[in-house]
Coordinates of N, CA and C in Angstrom, one line a residue:
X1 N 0.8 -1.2 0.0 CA 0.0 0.0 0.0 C 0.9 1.2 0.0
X2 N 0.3 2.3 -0.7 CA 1.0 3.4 -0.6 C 1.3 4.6 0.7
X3 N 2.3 4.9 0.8 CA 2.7 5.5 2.0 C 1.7 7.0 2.5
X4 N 1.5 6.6 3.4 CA 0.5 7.8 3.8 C -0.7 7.2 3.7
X5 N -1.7 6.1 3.2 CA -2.5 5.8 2.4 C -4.1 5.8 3.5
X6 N -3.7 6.1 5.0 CA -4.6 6.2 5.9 C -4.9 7.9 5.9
X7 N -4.6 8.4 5.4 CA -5.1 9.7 5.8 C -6.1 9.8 5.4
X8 N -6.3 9.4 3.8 CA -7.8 9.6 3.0 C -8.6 8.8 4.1
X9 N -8.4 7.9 4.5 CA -9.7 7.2 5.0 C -10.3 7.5 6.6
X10 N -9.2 8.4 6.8 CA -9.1 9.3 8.2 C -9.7 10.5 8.1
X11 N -10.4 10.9 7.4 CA -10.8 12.6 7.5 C -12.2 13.0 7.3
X12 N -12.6 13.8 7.8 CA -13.9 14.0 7.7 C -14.0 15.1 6.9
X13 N -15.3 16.0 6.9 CA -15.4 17.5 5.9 C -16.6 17.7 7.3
X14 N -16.2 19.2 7.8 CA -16.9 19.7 8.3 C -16.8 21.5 7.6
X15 N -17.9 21.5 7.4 CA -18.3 23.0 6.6 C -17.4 23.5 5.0
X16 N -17.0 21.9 5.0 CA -16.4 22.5 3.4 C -14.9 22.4 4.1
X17 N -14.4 21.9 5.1 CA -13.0 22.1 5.5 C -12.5 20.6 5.5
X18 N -11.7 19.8 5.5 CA -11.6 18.5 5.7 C -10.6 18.6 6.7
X19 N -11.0 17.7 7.7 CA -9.9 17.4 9.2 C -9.7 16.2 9.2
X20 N -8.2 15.9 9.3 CA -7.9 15.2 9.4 C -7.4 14.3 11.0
X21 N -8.0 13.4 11.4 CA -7.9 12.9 12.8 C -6.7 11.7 12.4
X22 N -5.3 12.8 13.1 CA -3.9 12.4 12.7 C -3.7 11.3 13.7
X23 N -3.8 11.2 14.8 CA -4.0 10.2 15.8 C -4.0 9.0 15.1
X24 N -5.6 8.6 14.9 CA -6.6 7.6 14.1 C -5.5 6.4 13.2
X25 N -5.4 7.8 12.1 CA -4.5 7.4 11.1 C -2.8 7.1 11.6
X26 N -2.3 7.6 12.1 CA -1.2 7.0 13.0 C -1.1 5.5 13.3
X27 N -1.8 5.8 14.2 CA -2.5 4.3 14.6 C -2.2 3.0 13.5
X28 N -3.0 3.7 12.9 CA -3.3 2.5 11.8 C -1.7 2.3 11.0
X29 N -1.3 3.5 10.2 CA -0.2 3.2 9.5 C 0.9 2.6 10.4
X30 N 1.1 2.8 11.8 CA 1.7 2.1 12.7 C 1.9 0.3 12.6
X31 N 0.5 0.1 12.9 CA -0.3 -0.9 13.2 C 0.2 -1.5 12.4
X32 N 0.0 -1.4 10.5 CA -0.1 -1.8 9.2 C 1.6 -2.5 9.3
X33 N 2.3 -1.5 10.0 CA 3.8 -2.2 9.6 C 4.2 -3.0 11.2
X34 N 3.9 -2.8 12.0 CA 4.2 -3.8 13.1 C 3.7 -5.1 13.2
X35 N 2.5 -4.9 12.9 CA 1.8 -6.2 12.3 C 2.2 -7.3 11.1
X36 N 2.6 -6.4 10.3 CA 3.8 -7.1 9.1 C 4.6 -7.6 9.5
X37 N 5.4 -6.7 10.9 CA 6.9 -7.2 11.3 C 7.1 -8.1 12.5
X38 N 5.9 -8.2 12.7 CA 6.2 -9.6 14.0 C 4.9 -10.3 13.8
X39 N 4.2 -10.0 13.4 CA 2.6 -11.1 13.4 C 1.8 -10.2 14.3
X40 N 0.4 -10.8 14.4 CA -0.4 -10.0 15.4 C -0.3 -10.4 16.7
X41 N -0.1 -11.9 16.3 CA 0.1 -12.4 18.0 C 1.5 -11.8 18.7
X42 N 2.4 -11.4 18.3 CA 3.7 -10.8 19.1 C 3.4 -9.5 19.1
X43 N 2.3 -8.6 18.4 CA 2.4 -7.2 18.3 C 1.0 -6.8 19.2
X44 N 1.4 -6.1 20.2 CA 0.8 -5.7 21.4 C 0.5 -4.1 20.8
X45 N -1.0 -3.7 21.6 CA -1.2 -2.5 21.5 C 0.1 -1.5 22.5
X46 N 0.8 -2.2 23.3 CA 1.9 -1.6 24.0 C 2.7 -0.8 23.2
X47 N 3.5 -2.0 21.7 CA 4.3 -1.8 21.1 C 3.9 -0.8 20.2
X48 N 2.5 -0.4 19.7 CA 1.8 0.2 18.8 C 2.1 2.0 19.6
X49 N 1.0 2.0 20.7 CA 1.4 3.2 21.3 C 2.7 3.5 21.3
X50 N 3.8 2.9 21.6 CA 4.8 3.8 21.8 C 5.7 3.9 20.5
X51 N 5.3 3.3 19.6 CA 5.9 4.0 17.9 C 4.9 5.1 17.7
X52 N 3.6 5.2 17.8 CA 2.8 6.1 17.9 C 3.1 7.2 18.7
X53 N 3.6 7.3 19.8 CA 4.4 8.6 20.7 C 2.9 8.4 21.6
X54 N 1.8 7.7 22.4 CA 1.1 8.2 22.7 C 0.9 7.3 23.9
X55 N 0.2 6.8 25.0 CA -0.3 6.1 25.8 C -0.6 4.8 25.6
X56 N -0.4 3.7 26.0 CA -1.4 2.8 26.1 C -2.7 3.1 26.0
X57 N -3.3 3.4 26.9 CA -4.7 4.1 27.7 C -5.2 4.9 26.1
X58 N -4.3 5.8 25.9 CA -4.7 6.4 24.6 C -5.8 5.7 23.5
X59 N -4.7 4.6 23.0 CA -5.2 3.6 21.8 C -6.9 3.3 21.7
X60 N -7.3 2.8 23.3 CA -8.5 2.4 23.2 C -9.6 3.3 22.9
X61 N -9.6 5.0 23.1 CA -10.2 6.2 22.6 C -10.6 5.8 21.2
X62 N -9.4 5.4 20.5 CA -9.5 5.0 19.0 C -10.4 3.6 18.8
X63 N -9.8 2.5 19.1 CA -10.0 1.0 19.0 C -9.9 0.9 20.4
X64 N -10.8 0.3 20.6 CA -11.3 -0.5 22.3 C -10.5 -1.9 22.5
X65 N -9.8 -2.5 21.6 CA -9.3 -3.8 21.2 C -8.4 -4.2 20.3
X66 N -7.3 -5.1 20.7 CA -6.5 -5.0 19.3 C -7.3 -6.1 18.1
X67 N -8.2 -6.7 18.9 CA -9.3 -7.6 17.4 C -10.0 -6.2 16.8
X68 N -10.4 -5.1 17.2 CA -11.2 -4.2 16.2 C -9.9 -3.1 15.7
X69 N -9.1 -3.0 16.1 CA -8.0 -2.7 15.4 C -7.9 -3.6 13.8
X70 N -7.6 -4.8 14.3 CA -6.9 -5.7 13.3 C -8.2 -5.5 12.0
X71 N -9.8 -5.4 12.7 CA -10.8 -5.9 11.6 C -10.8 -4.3 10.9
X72 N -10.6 -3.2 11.4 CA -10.6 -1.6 11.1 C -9.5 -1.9 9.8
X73 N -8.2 -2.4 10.0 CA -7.4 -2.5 9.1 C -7.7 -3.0 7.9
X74 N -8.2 -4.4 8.1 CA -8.3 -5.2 7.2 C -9.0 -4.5 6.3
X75 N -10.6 -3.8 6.8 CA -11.6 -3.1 6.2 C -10.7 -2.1 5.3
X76 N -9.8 -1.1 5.9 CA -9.2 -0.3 5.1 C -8.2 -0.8 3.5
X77 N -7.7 -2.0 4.4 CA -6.8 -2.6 3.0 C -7.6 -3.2 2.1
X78 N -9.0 -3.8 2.2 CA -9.6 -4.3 1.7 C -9.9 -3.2 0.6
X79 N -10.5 -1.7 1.3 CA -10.6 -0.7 -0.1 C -9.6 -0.1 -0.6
X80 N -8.5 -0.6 -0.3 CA -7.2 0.1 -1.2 C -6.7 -0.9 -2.5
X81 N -7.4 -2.2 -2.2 CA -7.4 -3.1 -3.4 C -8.7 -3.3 -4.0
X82 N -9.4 -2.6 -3.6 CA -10.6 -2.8 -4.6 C -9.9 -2.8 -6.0
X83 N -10.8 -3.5 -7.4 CA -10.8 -3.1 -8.6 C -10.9 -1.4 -9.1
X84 N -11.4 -1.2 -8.4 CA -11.7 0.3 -9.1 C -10.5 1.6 -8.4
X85 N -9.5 0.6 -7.7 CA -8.2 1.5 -7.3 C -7.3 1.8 -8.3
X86 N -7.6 0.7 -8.9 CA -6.3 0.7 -10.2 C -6.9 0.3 -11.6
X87 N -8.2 0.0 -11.5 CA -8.4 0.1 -13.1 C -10.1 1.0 -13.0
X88 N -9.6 2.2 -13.8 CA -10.9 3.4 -13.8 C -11.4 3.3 -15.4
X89 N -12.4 2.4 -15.6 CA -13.0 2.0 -16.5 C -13.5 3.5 -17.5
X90 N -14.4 4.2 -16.9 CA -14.2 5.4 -17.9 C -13.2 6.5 -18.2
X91 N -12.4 5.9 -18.1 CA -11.0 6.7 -18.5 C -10.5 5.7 -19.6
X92 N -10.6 4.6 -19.8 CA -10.6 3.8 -21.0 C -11.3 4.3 -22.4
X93 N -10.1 4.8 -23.5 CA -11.1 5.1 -24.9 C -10.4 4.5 -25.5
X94 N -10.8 3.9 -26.7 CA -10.2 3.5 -28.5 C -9.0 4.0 -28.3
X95 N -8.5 4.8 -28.3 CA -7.1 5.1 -28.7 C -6.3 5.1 -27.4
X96 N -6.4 4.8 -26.2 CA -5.3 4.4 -25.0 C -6.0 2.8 -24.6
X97 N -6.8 2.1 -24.6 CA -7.2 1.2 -24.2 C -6.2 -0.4 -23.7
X98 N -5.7 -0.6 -24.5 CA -4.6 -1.2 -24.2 C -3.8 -0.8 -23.8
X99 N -3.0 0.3 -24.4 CA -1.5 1.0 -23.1 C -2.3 1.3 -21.8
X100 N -2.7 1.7 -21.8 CA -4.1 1.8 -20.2 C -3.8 0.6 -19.7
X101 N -4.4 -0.3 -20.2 CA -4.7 -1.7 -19.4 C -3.4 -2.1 -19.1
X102 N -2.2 -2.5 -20.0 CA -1.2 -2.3 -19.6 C 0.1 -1.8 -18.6
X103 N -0.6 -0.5 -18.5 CA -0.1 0.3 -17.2 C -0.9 0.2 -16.3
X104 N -1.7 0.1 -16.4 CA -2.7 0.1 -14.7 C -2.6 -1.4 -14.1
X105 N -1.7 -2.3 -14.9 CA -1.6 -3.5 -14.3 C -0.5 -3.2 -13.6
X106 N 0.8 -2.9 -14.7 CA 2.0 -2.7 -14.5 C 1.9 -1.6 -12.6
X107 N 1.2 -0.3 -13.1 CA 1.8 0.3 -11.8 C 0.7 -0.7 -10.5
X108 N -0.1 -1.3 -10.8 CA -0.1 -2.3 -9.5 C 0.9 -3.4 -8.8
X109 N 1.4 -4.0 -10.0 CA 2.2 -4.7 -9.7 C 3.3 -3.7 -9.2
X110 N 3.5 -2.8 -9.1 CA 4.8 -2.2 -9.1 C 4.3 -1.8 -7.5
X111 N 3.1 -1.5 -7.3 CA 2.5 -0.7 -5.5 C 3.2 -1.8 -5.4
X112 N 3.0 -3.3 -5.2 CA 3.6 -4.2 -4.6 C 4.6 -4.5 -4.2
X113 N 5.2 -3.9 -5.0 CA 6.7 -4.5 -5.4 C 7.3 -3.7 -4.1
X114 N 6.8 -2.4 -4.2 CA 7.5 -1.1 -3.4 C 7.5 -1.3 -1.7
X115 N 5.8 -2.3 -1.8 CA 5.4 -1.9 -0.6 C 5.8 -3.5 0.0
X116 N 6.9 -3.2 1.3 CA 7.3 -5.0 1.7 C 6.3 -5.5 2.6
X117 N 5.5 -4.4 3.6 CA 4.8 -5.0 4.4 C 3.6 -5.5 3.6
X118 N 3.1 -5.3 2.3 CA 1.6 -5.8 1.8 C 1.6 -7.2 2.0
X119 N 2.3 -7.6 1.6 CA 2.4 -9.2 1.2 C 2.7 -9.9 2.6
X120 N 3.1 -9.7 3.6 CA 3.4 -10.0 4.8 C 2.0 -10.0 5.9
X121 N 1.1 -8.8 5.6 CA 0.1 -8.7 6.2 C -1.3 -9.3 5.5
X122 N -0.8 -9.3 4.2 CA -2.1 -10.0 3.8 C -2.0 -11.4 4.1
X123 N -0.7 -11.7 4.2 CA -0.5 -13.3 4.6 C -0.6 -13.7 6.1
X124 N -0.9 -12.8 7.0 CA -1.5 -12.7 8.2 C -2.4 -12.9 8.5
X125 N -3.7 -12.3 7.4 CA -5.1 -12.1 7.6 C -5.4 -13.7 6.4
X126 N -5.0 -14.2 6.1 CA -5.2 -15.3 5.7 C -4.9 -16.6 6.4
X127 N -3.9 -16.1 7.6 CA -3.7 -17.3 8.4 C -4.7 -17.4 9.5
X128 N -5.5 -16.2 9.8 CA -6.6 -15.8 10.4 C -7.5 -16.3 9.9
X129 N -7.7 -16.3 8.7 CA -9.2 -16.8 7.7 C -9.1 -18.2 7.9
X130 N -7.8 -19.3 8.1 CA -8.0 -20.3 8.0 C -8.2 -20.6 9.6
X131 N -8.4 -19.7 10.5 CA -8.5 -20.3 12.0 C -9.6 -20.1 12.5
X132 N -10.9 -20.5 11.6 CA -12.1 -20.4 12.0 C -12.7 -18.8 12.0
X133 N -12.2 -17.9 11.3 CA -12.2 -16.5 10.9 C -12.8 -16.5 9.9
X134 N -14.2 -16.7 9.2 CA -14.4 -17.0 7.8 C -14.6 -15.5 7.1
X135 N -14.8 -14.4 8.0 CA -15.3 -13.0 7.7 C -13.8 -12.8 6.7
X136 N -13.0 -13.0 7.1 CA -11.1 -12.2 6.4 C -11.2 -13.5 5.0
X137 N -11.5 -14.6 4.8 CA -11.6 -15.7 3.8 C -12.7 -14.9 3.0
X138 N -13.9 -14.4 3.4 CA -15.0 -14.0 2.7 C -14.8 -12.8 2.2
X139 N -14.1 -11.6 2.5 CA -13.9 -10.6 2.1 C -12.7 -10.5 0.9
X140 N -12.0 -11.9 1.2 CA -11.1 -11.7 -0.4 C -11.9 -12.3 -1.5
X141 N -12.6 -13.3 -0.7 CA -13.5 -13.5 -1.8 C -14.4 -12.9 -2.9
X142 N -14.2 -11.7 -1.8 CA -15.9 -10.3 -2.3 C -14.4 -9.9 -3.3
X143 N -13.2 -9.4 -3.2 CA -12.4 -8.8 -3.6 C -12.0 -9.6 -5.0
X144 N -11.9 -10.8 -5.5 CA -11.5 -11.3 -6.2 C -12.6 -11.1 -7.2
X145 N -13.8 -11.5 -6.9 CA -14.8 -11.4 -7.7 C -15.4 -9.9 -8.1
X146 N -15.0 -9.3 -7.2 CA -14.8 -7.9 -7.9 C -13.7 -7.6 -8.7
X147 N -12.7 -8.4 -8.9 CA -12.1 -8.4 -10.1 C -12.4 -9.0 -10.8
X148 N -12.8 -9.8 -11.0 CA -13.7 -11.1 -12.2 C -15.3 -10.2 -12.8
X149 N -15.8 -9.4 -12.1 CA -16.7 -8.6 -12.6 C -16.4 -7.4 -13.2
X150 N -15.3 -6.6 -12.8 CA -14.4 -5.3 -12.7 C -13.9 -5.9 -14.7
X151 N -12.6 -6.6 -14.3 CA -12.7 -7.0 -16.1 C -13.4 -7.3 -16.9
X152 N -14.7 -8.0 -16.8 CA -15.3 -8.5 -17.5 C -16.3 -6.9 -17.8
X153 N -16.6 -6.0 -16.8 CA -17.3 -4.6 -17.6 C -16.1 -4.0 -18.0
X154 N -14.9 -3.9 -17.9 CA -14.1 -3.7 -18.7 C -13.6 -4.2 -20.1
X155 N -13.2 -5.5 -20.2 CA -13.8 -6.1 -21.6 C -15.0 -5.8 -22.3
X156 N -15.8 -5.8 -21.4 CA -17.0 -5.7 -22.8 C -17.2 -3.8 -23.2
X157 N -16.7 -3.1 -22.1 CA -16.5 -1.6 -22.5 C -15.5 -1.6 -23.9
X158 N -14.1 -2.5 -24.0 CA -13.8 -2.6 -24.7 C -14.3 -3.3 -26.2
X159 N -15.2 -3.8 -25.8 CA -15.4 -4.7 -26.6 C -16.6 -3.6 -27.5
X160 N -17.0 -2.9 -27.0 CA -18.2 -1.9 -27.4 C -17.6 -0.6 -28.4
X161 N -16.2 -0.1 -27.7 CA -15.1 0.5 -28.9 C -14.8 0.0 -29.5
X162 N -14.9 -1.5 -29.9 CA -14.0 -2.1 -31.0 C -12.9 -2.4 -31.2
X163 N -12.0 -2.7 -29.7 CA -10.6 -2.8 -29.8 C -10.5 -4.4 -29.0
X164 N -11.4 -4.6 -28.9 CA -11.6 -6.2 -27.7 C -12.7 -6.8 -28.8
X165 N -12.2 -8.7 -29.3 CA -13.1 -9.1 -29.5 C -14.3 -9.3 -29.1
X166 N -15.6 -9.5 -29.4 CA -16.8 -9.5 -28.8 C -16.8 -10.9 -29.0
X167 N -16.3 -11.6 -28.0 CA -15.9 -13.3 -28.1 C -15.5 -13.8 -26.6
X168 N -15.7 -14.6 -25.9 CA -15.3 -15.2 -24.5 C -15.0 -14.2 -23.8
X169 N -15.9 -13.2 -23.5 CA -15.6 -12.0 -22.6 C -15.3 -12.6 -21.3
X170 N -16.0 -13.3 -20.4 CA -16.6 -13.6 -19.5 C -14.9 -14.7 -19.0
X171 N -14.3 -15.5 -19.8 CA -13.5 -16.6 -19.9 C -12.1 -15.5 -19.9
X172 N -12.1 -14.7 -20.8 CA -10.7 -13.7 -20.8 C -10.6 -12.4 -19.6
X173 N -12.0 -12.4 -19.0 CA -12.1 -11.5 -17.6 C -11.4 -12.5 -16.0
X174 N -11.9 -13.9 -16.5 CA -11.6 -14.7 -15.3 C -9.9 -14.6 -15.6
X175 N -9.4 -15.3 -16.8 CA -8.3 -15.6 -17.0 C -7.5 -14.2 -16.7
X176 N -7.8 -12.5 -16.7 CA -6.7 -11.5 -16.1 C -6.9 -11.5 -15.1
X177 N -7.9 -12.1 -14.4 CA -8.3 -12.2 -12.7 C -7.5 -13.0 -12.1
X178 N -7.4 -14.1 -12.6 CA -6.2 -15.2 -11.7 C -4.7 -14.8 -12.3
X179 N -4.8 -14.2 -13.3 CA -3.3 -13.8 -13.7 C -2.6 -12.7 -12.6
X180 N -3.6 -11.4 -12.2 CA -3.2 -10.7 -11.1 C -3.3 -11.5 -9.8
X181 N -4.1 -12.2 -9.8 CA -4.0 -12.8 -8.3 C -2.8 -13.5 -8.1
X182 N -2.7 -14.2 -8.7 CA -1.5 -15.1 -8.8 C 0.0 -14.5 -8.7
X183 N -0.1 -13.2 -9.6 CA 1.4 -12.3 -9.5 C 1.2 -11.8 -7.9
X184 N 0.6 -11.6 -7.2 CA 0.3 -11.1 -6.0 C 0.9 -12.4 -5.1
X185 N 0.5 -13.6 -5.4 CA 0.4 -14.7 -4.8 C 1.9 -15.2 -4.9
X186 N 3.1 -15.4 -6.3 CA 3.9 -15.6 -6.3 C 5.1 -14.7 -5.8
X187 N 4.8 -12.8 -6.1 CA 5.3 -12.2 -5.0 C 5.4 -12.2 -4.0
X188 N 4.6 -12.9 -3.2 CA 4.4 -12.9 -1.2 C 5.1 -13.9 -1.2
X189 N 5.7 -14.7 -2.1 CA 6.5 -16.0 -1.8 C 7.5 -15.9 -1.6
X190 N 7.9 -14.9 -2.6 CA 9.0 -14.1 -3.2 C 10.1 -14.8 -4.5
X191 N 9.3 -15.5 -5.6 CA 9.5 -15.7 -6.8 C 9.8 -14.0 -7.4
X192 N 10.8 -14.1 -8.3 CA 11.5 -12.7 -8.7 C 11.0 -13.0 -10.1
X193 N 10.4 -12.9 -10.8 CA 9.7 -13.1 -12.3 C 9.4 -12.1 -13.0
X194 N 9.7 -12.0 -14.1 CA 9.5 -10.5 -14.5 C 7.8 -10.4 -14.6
X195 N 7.1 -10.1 -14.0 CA 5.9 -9.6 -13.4 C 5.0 -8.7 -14.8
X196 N 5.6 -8.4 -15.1 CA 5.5 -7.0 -16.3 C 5.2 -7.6 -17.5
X197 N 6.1 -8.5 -17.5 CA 6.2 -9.1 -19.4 C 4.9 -9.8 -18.9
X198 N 4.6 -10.9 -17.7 CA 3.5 -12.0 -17.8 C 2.4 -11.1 -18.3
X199 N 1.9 -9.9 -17.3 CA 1.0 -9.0 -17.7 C 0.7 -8.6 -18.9
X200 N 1.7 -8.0 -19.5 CA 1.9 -7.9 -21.1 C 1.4 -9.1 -21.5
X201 N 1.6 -10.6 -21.6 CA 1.3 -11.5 -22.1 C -0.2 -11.7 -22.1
X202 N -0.9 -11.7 -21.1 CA -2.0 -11.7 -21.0 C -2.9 -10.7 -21.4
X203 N -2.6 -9.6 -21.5 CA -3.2 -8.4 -21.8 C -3.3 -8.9 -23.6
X204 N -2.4 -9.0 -24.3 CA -2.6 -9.2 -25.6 C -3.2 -10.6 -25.8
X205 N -3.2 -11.5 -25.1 CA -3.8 -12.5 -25.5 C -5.4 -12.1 -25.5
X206 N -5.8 -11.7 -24.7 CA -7.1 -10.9 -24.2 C -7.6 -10.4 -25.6
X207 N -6.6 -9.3 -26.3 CA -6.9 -8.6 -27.0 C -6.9 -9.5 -28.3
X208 N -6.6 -9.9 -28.5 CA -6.1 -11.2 -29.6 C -7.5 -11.7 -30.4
X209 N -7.5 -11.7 -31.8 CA -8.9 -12.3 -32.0 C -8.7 -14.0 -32.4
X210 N -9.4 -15.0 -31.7 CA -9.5 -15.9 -31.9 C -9.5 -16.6 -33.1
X211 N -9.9 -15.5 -34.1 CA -10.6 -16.3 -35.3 C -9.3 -15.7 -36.3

């Protein structure tokens, strides 16, 4: 995730002014990397307040618990990977359509690449999902099929300019859906693969007329 990335989701608008509750967001960007760097179970709200500069006693004002901490985060990382963070469907026309798709893959892969704690944390909340947590299992699930939906109105947007066959929309939306999932999945392993070219590969197969 990108640095700073709690602020947006930390701020309110009162009278047309936007305030930002720097605490809140602290917290959290805190949280997001201590949690990466030891697990949840070794990372205490102790350890949190005092990279925070603030109280124990403090934290709870924010989060009453480090379980509603942990579920507050998850909810936030959950909408920083939505589909619609990195691929903005009406911004897609005939003449960028593929360099588009191409880079909006590319600079995803690349948030990854930048960011060491993503892959660490998300492999946290999955070890969670498999310990009778089914809410963190069900929410990647909501996430993935928002990408499986997210391409497929994107293919067929393409498909309506005339630069995407109007053929297996539905089969070439699944297939760039496991292609990013999977670069996400072989990154957290830490397989070094040129990431970029696979992307490329898929993107033109997509585009490719069968016939």
């Amino acid at each position: 995730m990108r640095a700073g990335i709690f602020w947006g989701f930390c701020s309110k608008t009162f009278n047309g002014v936007i305030v930002i509750n720097e605490t809140y967001a602290k917290i959290l960007e805190i949280a997001y990397r201590l949690f990466a760097e030891h697990g949840f179970d070794k990372t205490s709200l102790s350890m949190i307040a005092k990279e925070v500069g603030i109280s124990k006693p403090a934290i709870y004002y924010h989060f009453p618990s480090k379980d509603v901490l942990i579920d507050v985060l998850f909810d936030e990382i959950a909408k920083e990977i939505d589909f619609s963070k990195s691929f903005s469907i009406q911004n897609y026309t005939k003449d960028n359509f593929e360099a588009k798709l191409l880079a909006d893959g590319c600079r995803m892969i690349e948030d990854q690449r930048q960011d060491e704690y993503f892959p660490r944390i998300l492999n946290e909340y999955m070890i969670r999902g498999s310990r009778n947590e089914p809410k963190y299992e069900q929410r990647f699930h909501a996430v993935t099929e928002g990408f499986a939906s997210g391409f497929e109105e994107l293919l067929t947007h393409g498909a309506k300019l005339g630069v995407v066959p109007d053929e297996r929309i539905t089969a070439k939306a699944h297939m760039l859906t496991m292609v990013i999932d999977n670069i996400g999945n072989f990154m957290m392993i830490g397989f070094k693969f040129n990431y970029e070219d696979i992307w490329q590969e898929a993107v033109k197969s997509v585009l490719r007329s069968e016939g």
